[in-house]
mmCIF file of C-alpha atoms in Angstrom:
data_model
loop_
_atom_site.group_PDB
_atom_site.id
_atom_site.type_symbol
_atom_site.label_atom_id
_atom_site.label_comp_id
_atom_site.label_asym_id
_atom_site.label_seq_id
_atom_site.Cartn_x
_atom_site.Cartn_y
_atom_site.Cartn_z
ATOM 1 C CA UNK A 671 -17.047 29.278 -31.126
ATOM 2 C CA UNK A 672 -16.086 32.761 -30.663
ATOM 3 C CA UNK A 673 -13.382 33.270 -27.896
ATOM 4 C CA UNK A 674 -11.970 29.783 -27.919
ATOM 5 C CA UNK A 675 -8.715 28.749 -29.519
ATOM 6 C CA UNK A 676 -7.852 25.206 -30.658
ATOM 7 C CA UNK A 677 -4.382 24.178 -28.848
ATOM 8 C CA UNK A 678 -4.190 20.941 -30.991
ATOM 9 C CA UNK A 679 -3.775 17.348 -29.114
ATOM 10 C CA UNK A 680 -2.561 17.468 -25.846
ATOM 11 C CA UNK A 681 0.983 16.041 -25.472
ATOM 12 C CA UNK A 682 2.498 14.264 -22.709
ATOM 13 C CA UNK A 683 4.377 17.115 -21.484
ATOM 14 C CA UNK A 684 1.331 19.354 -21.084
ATOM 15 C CA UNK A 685 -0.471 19.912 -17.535
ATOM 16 C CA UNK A 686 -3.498 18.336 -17.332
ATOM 17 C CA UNK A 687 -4.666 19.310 -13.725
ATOM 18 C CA UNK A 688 -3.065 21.183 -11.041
ATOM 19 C CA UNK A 689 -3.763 19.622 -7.771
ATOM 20 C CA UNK A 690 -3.330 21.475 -4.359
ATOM 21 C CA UNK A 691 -1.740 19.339 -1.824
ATOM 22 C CA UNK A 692 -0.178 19.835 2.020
ATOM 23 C CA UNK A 693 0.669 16.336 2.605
ATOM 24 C CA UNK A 694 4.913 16.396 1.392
ATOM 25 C CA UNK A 695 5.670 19.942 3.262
ATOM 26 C CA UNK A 696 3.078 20.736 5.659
ATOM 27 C CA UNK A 697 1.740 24.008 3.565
ATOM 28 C CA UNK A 698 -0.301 24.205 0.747
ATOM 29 C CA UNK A 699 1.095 23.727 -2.679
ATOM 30 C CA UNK A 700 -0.101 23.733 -6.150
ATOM 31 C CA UNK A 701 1.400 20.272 -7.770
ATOM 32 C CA UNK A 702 0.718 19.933 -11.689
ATOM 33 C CA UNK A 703 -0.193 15.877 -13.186
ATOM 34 C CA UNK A 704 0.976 16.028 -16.471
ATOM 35 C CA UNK A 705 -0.859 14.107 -19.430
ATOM 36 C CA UNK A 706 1.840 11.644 -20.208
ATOM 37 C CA UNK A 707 2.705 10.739 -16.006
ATOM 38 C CA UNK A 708 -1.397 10.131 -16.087
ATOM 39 C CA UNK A 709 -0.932 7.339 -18.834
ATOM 40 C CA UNK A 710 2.142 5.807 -17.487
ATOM 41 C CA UNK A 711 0.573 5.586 -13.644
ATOM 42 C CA UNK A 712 -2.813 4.820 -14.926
ATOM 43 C CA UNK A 713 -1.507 1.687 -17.237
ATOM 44 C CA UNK A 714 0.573 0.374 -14.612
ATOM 45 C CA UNK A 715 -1.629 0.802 -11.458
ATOM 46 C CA UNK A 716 -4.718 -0.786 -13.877
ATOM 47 C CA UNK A 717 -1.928 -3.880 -14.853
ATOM 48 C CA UNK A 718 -1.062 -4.346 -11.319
ATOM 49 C CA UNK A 719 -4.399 -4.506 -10.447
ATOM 50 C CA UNK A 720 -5.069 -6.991 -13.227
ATOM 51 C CA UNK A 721 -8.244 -4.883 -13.795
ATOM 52 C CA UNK A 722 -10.072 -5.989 -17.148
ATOM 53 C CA UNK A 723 -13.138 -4.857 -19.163
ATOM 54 C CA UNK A 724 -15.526 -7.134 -16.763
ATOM 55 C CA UNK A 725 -14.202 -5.129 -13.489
ATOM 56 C CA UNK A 726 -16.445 -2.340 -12.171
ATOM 57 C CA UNK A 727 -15.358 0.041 -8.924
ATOM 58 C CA UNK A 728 -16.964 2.057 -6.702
ATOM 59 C CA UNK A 729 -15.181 5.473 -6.318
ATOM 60 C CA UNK A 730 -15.572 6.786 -2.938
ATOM 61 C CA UNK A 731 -12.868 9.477 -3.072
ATOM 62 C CA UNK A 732 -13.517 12.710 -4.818
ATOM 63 C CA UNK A 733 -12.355 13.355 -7.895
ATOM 64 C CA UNK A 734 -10.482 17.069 -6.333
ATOM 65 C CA UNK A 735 -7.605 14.914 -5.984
ATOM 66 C CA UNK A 736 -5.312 12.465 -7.140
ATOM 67 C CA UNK A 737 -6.197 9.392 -5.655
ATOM 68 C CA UNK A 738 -9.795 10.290 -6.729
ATOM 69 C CA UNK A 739 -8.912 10.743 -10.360
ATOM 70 C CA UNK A 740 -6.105 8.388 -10.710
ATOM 71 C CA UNK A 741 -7.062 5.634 -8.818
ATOM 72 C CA UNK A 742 -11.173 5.790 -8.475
ATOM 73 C CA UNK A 743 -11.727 6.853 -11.551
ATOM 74 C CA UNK A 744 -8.873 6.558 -14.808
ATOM 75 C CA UNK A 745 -7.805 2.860 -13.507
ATOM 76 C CA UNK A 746 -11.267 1.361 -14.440
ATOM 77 C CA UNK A 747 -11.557 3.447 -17.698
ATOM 78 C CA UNK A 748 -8.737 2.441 -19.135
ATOM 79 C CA UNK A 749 -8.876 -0.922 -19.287
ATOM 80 C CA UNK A 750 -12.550 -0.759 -20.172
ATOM 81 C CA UNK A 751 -14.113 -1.217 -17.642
ATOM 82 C CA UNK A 752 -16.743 0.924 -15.393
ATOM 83 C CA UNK A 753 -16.651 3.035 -12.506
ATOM 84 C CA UNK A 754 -19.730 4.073 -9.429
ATOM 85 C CA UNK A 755 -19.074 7.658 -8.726
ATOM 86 C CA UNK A 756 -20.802 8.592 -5.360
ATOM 87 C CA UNK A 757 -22.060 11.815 -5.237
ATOM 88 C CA UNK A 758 -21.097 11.972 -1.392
ATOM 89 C CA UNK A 759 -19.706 9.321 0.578
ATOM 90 C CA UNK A 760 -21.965 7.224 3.272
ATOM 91 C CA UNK A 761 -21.672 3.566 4.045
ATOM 92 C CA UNK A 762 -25.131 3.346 3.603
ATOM 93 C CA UNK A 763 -24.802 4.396 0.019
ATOM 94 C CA UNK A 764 -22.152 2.536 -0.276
ATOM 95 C CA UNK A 765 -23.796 -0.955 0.357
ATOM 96 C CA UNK A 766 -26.422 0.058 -1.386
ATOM 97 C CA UNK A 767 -24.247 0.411 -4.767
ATOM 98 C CA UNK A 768 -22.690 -3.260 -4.027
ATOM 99 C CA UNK A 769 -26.224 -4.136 -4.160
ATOM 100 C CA UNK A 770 -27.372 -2.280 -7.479
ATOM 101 C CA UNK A 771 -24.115 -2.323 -9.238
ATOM 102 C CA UNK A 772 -22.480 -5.355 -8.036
ATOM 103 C CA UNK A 773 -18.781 -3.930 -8.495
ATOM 104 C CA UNK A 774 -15.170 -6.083 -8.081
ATOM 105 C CA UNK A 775 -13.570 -3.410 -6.018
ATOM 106 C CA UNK A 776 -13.219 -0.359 -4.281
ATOM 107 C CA UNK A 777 -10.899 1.945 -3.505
ATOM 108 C CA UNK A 778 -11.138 4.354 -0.063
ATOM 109 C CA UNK A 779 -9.175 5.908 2.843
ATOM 110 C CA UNK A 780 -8.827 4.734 5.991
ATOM 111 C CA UNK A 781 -11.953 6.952 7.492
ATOM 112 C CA UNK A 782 -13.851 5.398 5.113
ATOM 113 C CA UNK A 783 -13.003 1.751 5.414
ATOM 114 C CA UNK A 784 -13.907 2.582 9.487
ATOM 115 C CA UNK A 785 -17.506 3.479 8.573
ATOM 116 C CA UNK A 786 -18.026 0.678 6.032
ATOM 117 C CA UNK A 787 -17.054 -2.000 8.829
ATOM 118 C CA UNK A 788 -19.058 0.341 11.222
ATOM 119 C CA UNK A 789 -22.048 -0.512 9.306
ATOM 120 C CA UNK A 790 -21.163 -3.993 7.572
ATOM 121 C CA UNK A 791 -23.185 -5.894 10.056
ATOM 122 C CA UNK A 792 -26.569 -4.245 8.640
ATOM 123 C CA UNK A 793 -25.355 -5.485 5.274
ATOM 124 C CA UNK A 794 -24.401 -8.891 5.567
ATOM 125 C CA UNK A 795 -27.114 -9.877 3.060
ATOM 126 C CA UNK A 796 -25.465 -8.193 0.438
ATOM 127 C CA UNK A 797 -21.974 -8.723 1.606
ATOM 128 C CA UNK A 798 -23.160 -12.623 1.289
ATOM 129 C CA UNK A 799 -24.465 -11.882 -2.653
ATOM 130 C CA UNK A 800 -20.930 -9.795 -3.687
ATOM 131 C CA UNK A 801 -18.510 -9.868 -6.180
ATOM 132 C CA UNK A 802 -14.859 -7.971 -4.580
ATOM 133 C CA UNK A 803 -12.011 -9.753 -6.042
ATOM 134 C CA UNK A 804 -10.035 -7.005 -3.683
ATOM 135 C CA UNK A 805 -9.943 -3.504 -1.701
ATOM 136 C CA UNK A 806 -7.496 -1.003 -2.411
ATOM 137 C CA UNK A 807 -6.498 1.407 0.198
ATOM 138 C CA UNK A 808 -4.613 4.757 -0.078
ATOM 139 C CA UNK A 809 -4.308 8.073 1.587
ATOM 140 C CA UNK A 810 -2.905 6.926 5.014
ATOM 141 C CA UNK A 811 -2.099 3.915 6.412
ATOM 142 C CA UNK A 812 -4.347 1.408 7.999
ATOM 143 C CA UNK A 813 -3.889 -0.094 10.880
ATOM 144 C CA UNK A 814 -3.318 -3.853 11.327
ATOM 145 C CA UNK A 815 -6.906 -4.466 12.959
ATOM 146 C CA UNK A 816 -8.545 -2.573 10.359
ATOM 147 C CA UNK A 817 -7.007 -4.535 7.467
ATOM 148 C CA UNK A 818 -8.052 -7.698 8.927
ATOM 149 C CA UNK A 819 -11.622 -7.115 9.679
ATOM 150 C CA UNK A 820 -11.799 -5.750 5.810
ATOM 151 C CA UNK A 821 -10.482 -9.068 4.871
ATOM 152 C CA UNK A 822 -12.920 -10.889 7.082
ATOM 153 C CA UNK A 823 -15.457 -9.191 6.422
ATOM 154 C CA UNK A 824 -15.076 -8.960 2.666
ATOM 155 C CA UNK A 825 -13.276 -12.307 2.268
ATOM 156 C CA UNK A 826 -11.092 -10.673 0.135
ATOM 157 C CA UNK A 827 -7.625 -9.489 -0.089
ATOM 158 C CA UNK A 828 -6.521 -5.520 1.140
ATOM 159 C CA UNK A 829 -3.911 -3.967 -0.940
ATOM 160 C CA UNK A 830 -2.618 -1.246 0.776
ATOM 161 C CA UNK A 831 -0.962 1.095 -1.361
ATOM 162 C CA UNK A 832 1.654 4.309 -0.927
ATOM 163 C CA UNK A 833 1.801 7.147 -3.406
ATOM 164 C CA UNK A 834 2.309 10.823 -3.579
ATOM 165 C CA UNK A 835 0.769 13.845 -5.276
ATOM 166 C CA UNK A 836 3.905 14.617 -6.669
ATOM 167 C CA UNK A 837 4.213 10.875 -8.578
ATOM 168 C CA UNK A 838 0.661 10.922 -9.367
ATOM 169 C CA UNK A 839 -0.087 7.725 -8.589
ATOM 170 C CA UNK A 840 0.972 4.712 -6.493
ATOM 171 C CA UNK A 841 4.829 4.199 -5.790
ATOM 172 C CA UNK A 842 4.537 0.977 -3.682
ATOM 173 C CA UNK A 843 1.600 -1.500 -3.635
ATOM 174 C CA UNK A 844 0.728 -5.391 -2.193
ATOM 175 C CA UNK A 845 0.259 -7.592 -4.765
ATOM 176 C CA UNK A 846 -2.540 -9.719 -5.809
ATOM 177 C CA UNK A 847 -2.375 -13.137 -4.415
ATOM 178 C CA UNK A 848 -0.215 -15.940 -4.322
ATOM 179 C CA UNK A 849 1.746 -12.636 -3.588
ATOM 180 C CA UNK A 850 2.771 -11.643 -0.013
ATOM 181 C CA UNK A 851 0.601 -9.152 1.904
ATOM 182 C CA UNK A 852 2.794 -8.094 5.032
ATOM 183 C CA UNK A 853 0.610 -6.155 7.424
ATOM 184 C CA UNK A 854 2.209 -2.979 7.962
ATOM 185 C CA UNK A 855 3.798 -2.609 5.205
ATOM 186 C CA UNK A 856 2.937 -0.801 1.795
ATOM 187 C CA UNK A 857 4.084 -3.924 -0.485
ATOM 188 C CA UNK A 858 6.707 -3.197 -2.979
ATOM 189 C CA UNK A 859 7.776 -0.990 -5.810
ATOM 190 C CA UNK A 860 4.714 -0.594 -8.826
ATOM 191 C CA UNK A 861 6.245 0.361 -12.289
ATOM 192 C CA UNK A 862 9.532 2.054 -10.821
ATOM 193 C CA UNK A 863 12.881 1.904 -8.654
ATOM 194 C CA UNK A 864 12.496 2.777 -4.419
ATOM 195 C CA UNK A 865 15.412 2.998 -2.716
ATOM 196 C CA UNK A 866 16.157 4.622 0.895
ATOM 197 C CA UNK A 867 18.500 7.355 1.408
ATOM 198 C CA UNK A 868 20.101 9.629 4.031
ATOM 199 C CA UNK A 869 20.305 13.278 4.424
ATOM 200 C CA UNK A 870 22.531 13.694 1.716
ATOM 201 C CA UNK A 871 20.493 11.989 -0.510
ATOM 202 C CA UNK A 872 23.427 9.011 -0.840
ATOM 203 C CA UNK A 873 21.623 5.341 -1.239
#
């Protein structure tokens, strides 16, 4: 059409969304996710996850930010399988897309993981008739209480996970069982080196 110019194929060192974020300084910043650090998160995130074409999750986050694209959304797609979008997060909506959908997981917040076990007790029919092989948790950390009553009340396992706007995607994860979950922790290193530092950046 008139007015737009063809670029070619995106390469990995192109932006592909700039992101506005607070959380790493305090004041607002404009962080860009390049195409080629979306692949490489996305592939290892979804292989951590063990996430196949038969997995379906519910993305509660918005998709304004990372964990909303990255995580909700891209981690399903590319391994094939499918993705519940809600328009606006409520618990209400939420068991009511367990029901209809019948996902494997779900990733959320901790705010959000409070209302769902605010309102799980309604919901126990359809907690009884699920499918979670897991919860993933990001944006904050959870507190030990809260993880436990998700596992309870899910009978699943909670990975809590750590990441960054800046890395895209998830830096440190729990794994999957047989492997360890240690409550108040963020599990260990996903797809890349952590090591700890002092103020002159010496390991």
């Amino acid at each position: 059409p008139d007015g737009v110019t063809s670029c070619g194929k995106a390469l990995p060192e192109d932006a592909a969304v700039l992101v506005q974020t607070s959380g790493s300084t305090g004041a607002p910043t404009v962080v860009p996710f390049f195409h080629g650090q979306f692949v490489h998160q996305v592939e290892v995130q979804s292989a951590w996850l063990r996430l196949t074409h038969d997995d379906r999750g519910i993305a509660s986050m918005p998709m304004s930010n990372g964990a909303g694209i990255n995580s909700s959304l891209l981690m399903s797609l590319i391994r094939g399988g499918s993705v519940v979008i809600l328009e606006e997060f409520t618990a209400d909506d939420f068991f009511q897309c367990i029901a209809e959908f019948r996902p494997t997981w779900y990733t959320a917040g901790p705010t959000h993981h409070q209302e769902i076990l605010a309102r799980a007790s309604q919901y126990r029919d359809v907690l009884a008739d699920s499918r979670f092989r897991f919860i993933h948790s990001m944006t904050a950390p959870l507190r030990d209480e809260t993880h436990l009553n998700l596992e309870e009340t899910f009978g699943v396992p909670v990975l809590q996970c750590y990441g960054q706007s800046e890395t895209v995607g998830t830096i440190a994860c729990h794994p999957l069982p047989p492997g360890r979950r240690k409550l108040g922790t963020v599990g260990v290193a996903v797809g890349n080196e952590v090591a700890i530092a002092d103020e002159n950046w010496c390991l």
